[in-house]
Backbone as a ProteinNet text record, in pm:
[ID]
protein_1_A
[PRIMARY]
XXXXXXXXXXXXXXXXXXXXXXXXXXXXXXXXXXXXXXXXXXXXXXXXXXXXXXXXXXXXXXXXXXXXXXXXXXXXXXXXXXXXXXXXXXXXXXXXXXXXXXXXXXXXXXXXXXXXXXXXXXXXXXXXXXXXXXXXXXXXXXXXXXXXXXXXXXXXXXXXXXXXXXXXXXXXXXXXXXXXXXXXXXXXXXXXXXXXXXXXXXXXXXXXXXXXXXXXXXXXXXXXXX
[TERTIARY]
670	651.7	615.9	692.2	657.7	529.4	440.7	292.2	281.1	371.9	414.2	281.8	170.3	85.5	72.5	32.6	-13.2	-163.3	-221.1	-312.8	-413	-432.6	-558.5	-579.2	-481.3	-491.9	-516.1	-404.1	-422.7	-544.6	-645.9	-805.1	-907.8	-842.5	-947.4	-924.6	-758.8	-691.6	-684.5	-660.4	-627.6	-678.8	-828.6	-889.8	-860.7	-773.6	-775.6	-626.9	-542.3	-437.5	-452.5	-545.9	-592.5	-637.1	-680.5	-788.8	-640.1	-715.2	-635.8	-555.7	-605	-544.8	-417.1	-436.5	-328.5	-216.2	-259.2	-161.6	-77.8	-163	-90.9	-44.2	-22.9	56.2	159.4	184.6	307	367.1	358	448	531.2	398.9	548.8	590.7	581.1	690.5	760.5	776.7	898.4	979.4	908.5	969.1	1064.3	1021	1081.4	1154.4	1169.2	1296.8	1402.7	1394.9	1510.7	1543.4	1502.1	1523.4	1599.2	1529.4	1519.7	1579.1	1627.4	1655.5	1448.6	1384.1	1259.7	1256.4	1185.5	1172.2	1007.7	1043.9	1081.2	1141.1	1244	1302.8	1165.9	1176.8	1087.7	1005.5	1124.5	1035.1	993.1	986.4	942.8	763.1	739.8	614.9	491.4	478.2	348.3	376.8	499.4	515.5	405.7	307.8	215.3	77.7	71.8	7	37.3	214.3	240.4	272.1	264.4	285.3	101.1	7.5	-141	-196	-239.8	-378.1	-519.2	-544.3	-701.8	-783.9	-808.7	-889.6	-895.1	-741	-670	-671.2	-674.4	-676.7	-758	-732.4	-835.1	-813.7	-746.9	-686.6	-595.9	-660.8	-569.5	-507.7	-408.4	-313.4	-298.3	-354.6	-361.5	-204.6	-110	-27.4	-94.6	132.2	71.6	170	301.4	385.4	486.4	566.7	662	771.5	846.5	979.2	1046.1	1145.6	1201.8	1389.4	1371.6	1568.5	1564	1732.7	1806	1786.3	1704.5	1711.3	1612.7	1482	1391	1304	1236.3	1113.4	1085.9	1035.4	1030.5	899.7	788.6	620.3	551.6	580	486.7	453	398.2	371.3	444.8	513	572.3	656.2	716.4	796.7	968.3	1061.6	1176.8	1280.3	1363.2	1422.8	1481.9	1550.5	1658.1	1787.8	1793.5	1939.1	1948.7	1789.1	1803.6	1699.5	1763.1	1742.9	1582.2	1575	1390.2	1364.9	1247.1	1196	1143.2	1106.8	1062.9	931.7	843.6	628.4	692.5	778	763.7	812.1	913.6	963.2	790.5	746.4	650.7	509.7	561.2	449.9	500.5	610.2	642	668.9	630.1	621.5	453.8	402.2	255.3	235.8	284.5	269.2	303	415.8	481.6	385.3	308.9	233.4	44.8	40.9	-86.9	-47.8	29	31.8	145.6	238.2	338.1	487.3	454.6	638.5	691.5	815.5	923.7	921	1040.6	1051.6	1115.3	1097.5	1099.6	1285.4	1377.7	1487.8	1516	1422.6	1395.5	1264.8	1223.3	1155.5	1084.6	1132	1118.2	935.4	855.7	691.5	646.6	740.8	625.2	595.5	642.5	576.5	408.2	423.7	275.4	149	226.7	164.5	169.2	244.5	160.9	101.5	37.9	-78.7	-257.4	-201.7	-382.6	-342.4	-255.7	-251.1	-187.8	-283	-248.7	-151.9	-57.4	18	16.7	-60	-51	-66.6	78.2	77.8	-53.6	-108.5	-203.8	-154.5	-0.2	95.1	203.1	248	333	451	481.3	611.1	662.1	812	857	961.3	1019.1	1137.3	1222.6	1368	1451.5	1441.6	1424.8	1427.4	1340.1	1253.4	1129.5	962.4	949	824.5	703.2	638.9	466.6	496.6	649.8	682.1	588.1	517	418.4	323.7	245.3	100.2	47.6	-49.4	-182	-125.8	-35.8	-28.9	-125.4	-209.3	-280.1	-248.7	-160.1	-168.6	-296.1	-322.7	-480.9	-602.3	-568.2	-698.8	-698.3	-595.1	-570.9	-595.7	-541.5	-536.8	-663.8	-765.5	-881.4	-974	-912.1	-1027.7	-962	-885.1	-811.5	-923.7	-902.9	-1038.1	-1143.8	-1187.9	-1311.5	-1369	-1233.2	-1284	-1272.7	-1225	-1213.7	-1315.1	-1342.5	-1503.9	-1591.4	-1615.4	-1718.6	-1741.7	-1636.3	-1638.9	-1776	-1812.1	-1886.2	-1777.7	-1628.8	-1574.7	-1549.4	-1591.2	-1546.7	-1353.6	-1364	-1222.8	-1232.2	-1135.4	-1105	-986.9	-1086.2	-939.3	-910.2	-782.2	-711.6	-624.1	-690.5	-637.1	-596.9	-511.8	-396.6	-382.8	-397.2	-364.7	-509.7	-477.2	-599.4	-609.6	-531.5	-515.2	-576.1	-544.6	-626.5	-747.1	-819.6	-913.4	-1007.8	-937.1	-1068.4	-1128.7	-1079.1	-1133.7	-1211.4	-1255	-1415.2	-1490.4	-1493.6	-1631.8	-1624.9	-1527.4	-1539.5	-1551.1	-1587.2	-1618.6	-1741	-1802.7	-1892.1	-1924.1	-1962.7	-1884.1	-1998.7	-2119.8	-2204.4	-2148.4	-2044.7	-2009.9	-1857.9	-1806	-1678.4	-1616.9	-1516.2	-1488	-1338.7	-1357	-1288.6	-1206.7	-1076.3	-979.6	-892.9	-936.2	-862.4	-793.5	-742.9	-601.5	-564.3	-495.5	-365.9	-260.3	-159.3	-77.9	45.2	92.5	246.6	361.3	339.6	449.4	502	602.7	620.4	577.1	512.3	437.9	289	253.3	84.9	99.6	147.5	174.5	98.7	123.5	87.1	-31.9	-89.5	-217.6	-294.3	-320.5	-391.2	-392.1	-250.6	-184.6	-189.5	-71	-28.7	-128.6	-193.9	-329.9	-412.4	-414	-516.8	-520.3	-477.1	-431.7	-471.3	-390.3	-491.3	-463.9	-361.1	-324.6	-415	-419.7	-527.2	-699	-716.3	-849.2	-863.5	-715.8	-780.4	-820.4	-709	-743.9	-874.2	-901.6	-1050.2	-1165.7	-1162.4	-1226.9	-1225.5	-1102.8	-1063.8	-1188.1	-1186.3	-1260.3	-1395.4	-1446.7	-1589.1	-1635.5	-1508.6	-1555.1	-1517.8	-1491.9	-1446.9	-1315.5	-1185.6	-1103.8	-945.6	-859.8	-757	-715.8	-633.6	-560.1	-476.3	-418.7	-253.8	-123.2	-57.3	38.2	199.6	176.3	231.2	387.6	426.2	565.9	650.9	772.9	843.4	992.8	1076.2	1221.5	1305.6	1346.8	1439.5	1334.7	1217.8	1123.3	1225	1271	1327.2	1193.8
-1172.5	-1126.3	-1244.7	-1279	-1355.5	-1297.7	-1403.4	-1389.2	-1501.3	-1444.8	-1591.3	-1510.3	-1517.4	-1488.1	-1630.9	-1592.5	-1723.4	-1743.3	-1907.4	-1920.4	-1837.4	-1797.9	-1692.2	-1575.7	-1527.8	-1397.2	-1533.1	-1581.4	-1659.4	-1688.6	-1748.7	-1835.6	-1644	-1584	-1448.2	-1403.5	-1397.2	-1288.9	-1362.6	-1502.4	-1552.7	-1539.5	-1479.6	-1481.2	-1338.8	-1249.3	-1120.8	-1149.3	-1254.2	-1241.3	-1309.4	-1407.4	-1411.7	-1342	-1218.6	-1097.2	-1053.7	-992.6	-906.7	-783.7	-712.4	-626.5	-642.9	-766.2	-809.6	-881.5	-933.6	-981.3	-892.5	-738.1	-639.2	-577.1	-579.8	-572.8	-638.5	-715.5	-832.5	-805.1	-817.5	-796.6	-643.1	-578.5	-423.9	-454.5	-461.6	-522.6	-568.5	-680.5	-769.4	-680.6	-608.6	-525.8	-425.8	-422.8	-226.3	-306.4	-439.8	-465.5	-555.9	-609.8	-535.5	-468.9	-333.6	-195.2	-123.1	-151.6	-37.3	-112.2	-6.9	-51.4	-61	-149.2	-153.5	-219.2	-120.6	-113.8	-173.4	-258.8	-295.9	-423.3	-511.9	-661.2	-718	-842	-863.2	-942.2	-1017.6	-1133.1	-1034.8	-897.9	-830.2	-744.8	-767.7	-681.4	-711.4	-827.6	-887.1	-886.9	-823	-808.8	-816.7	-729.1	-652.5	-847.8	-868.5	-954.8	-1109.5	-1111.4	-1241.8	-1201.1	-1057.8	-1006.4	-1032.2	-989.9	-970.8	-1064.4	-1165.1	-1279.5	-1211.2	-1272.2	-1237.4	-1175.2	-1337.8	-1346	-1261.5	-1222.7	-1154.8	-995.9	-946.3	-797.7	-717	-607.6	-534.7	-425.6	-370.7	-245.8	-228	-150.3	-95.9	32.1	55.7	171.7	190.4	260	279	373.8	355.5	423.5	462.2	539.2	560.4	502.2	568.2	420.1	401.5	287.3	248.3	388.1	383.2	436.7	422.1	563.8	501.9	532.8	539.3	605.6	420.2	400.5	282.8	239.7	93	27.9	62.6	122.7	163.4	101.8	68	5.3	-145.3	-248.9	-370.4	-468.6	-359.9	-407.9	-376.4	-308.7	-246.2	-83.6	5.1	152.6	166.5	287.6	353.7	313.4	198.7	109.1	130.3	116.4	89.9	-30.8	-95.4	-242.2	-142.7	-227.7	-205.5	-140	-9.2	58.3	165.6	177.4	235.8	336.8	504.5	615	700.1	718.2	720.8	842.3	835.9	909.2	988.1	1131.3	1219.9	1212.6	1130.6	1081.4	978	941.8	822	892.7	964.4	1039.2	1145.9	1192.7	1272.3	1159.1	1091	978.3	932.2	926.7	885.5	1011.2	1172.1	1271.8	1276.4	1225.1	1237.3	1127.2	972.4	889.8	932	1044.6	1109.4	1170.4	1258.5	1361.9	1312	1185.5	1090.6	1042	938.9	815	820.8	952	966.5	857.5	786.8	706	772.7	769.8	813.7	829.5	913.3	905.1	785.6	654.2	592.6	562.7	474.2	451.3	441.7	326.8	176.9	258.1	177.5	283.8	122.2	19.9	-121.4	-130.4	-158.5	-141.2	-268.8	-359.8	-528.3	-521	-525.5	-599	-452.6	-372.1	-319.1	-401.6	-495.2	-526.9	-673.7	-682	-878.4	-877.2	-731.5	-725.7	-714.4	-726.8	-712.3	-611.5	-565.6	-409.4	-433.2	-453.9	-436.7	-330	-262.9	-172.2	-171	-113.7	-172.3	-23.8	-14.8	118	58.3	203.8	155	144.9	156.5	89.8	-4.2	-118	-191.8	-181.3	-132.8	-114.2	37.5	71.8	197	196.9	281.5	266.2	321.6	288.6	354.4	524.4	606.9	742.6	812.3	752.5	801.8	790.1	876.6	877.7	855.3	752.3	775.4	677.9	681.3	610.4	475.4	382	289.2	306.3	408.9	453.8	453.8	418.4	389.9	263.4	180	52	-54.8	-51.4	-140.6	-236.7	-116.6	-190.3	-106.7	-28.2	49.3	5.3	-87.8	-170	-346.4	-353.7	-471.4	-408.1	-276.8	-269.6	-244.9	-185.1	-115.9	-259.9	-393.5	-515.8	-536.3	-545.1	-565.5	-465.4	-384.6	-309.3	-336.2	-372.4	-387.4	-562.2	-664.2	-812.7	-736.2	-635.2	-699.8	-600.1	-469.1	-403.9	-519.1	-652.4	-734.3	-809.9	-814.5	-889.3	-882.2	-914.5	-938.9	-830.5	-867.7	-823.9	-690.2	-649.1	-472.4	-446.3	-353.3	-277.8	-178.5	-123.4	26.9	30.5	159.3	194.6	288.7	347.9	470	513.5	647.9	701.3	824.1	846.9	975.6	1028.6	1143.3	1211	1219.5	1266.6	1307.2	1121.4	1090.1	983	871.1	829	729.3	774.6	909.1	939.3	928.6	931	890.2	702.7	652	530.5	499.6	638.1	590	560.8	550.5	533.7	384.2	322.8	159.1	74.3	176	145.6	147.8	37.3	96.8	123.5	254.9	310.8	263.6	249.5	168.3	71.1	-41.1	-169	-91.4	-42.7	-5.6	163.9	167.4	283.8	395.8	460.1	554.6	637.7	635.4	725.7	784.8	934.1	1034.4	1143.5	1172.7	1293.3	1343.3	1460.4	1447.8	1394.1	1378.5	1325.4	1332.1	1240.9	1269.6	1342.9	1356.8	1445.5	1541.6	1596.2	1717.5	1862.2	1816.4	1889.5	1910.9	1802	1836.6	1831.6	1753.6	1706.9	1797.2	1962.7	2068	2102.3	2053.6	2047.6	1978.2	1904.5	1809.6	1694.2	1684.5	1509.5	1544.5	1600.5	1664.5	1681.5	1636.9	1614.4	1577.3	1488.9	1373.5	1288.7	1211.5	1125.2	963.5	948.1	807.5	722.8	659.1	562.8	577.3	629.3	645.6	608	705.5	674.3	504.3	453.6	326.4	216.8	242.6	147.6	181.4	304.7	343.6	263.7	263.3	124.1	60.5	0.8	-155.6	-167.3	-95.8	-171.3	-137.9	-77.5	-68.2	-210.5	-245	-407	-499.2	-506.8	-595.4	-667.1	-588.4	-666.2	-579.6	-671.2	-653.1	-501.5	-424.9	-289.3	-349.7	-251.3	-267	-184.8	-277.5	-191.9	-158.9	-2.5	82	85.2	-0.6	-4.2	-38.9	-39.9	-86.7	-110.5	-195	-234	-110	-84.9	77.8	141.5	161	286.9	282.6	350.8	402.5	387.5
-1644.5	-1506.6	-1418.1	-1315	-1215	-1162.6	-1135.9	-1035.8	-956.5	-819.1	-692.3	-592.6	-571.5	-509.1	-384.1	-246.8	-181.2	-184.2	-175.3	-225.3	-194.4	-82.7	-29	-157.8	-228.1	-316.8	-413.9	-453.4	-593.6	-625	-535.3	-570.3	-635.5	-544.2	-558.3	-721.6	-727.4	-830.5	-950.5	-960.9	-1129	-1210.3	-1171.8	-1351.5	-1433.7	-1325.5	-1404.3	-1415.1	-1415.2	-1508.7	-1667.6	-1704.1	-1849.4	-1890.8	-1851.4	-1922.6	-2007.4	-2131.1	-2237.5	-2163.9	-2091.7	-2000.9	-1961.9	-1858.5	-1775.7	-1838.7	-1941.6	-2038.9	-2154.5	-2168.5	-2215.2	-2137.2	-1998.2	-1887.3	-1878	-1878.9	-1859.5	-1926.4	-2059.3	-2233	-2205.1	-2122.4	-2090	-2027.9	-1889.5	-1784.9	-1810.2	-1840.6	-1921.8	-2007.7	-2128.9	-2212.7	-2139.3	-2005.6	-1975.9	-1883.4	-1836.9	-1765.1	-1809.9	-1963.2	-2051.3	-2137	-2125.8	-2162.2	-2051.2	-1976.3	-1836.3	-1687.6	-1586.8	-1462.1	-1388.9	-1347.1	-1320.2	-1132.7	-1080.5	-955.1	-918.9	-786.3	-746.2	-789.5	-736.5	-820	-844.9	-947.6	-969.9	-911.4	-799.6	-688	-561.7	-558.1	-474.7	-543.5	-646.6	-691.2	-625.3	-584.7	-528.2	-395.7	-266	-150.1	-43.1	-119.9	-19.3	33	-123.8	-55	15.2	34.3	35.9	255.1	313.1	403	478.1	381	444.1	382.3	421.6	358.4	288.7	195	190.5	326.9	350.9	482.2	629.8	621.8	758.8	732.3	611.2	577.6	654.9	733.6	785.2	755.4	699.6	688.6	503.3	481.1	332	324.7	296.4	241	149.2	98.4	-67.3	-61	-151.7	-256	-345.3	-401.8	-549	-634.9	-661.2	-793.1	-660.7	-708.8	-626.6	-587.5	-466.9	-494.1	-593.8	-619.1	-782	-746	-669.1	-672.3	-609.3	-629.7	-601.8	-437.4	-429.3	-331	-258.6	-300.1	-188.9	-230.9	-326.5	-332.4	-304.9	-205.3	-216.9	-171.4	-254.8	-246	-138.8	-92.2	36.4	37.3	1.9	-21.3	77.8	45.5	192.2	240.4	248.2	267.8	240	291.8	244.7	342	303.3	359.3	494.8	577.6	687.8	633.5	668	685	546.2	457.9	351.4	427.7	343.4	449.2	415.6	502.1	509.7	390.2	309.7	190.2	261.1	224.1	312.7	313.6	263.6	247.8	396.1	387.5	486.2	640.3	648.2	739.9	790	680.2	707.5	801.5	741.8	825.5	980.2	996.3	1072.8	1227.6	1158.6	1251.7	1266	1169	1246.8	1337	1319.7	1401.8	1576.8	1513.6	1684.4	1721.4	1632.8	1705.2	1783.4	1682	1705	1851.6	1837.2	1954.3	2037.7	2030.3	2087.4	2082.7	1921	1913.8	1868.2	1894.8	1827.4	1673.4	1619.1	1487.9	1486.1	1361.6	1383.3	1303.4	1361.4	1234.7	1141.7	1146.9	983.2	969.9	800	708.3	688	784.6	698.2	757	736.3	726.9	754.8	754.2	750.9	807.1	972.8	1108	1111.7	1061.3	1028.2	930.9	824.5	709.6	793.8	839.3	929.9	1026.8	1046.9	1166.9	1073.8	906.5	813.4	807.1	699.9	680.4	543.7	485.5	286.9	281	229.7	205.4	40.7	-41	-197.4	-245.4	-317.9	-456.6	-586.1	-595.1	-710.7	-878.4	-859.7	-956.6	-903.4	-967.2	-840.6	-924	-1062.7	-1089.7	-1119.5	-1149.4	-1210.6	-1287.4	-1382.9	-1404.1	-1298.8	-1333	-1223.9	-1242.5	-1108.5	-1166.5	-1221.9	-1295	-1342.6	-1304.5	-1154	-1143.4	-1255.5	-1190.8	-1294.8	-1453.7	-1443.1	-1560.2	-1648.6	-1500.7	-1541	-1513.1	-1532.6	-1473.6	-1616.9	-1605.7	-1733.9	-1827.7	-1786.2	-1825	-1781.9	-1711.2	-1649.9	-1544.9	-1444.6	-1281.1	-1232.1	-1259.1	-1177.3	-1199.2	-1290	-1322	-1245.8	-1220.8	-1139.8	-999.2	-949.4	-852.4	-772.2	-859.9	-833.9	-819.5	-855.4	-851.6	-737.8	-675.5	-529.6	-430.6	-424.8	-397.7	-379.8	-518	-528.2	-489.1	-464.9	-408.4	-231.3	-181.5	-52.5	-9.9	-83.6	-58.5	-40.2	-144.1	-158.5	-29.2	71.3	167.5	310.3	339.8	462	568.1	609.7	737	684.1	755.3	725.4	722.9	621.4	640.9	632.9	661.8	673.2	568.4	464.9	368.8	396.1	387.9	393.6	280.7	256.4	131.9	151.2	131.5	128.6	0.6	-11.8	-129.5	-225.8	-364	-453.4	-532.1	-585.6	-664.3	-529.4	-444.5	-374.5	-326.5	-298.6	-257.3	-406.5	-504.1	-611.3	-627.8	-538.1	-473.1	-401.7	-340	-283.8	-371.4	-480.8	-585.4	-585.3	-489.9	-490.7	-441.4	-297.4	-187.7	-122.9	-60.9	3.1	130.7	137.3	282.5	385.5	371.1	486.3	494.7	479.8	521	583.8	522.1	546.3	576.3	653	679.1	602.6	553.1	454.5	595.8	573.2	653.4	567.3	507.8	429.4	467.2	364.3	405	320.4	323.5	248.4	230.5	114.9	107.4	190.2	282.6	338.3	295.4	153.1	97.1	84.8	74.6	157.4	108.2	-23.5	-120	-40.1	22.4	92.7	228.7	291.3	450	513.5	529.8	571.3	554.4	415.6	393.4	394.8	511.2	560.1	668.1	606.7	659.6	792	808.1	960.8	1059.5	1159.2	1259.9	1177.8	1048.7	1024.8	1134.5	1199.9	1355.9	1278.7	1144.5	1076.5	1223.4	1288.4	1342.7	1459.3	1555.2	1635.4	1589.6	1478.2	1425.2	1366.1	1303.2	1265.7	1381.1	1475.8	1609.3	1608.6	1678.9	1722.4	1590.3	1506.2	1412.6	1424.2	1427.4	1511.3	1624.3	1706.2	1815.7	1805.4	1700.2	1710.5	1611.7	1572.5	1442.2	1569.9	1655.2	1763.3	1708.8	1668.8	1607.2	1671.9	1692.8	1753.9	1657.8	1831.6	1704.1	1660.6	1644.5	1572	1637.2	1685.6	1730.7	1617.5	1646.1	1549.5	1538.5	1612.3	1723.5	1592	1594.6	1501.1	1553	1477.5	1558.2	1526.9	1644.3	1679.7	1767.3	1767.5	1804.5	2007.1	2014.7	2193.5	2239.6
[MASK]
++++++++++++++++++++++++++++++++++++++++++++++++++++++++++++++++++++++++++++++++++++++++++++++++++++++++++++++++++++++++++++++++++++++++++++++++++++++++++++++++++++++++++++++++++++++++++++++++++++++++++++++++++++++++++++++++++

């Protein structure tokens, strides 16, 4: 497994790639991508943090495994490239963004110019097989992912995490919420959306954080939005 991290993550993250864990991590990965079609490519798995710096992070999005059908997943939760057709967690996100801050539904599904404003976008698994939801869950990306967590909880600058669904909301236990602020929901999916998501208002509420830390919002805008 490639681990092209930039230095800001690299100085934080290297000692948990010698741990036994992370190294019985790798040996599958490798294994299941030649066995298997494995999502996202492999110079795309570490996306999320080569888009948000250590230092610059203000904001986290917790996922959950990558997209798994052809051409959607490329390291950013939620995420899909230019001209590939929106997943319905992401479409569902993108009718609450209408109903929050009044943009449009948006075209592109593509997420960076959100993730180069300090907006971690990180599945708490970063690989899948093709087609097979959950396929790499309890291999030991949730244990990498949960120290990602748990270095930028450690920080002095406050962030705001946001967790959607049951599986990222069992992440408050890693947080600590007097330094930092928790923005929960239900999941975008079209399985919960209704139950919860839908007038959560995250995007509104995270600005409104933003300015009580004295720190620039974020504008939600994206290329296409009319």
């Amino acid at each position: 497994m490639i681990i092209d991290l930039p230095p800001s993550w690299a100085d934080i993250l290297s000692p948990e790639f010698t741990k036994p864990y992370f190294e019985k991590l790798t040996a599958f990965v490798d294994g299941e991508r030649v066995a298997h079609e494995i999502y996202p490519p492999e110079s795309d798995v570490f996306n999320a943090f080569r888009m948000s710096t250590y230092e610059d992070t203000r904001v986290l999005i917790v996922g959950q495994d990558p997209y798994h059908d052809t051409g959607q997943a490329h390291g950013l939760c939620f995420s899909v490239r230019p001209g590939v057709k929106l997943p319905p967690s992401l479409r569902n996100i993108f009718v609450e963004r209408k109903n929050d801050i009044g943009l449009p539904i948006a075209t592109t599904g593509f997420l960076e110019p959100w993730a180069k404003q300090g907006i971690l976008m990180l599945n708490t698994v970063l690989t899948v097989r093709a087609h097979e939801a959950n396929s790499h869950k309890g291999q030991g990306w949730e244990k990498f992912t949960d120290h990602v967590i748990h270095v930028l909880g450690a920080r002095e600058t406050p962030t705001i995490f946001v967790l959607w669904g049951g599986p990222a909301q069992k992440k408050k236990a890693l947080i600590d919420t007097e330094r930092h602020i928790i923005i929960e929901s239900a999941h975008p999916s079209p399985l919960s959306a209704h139950n919860g998501f839908f007038g959560s208002r995250p995007f509104s509420r995270i600005n409104e954080s933003l300015r009580t830390f004295d720190a620039p919002e974020i504008d939600w805008r994206l290329p296409g939005d009319e």
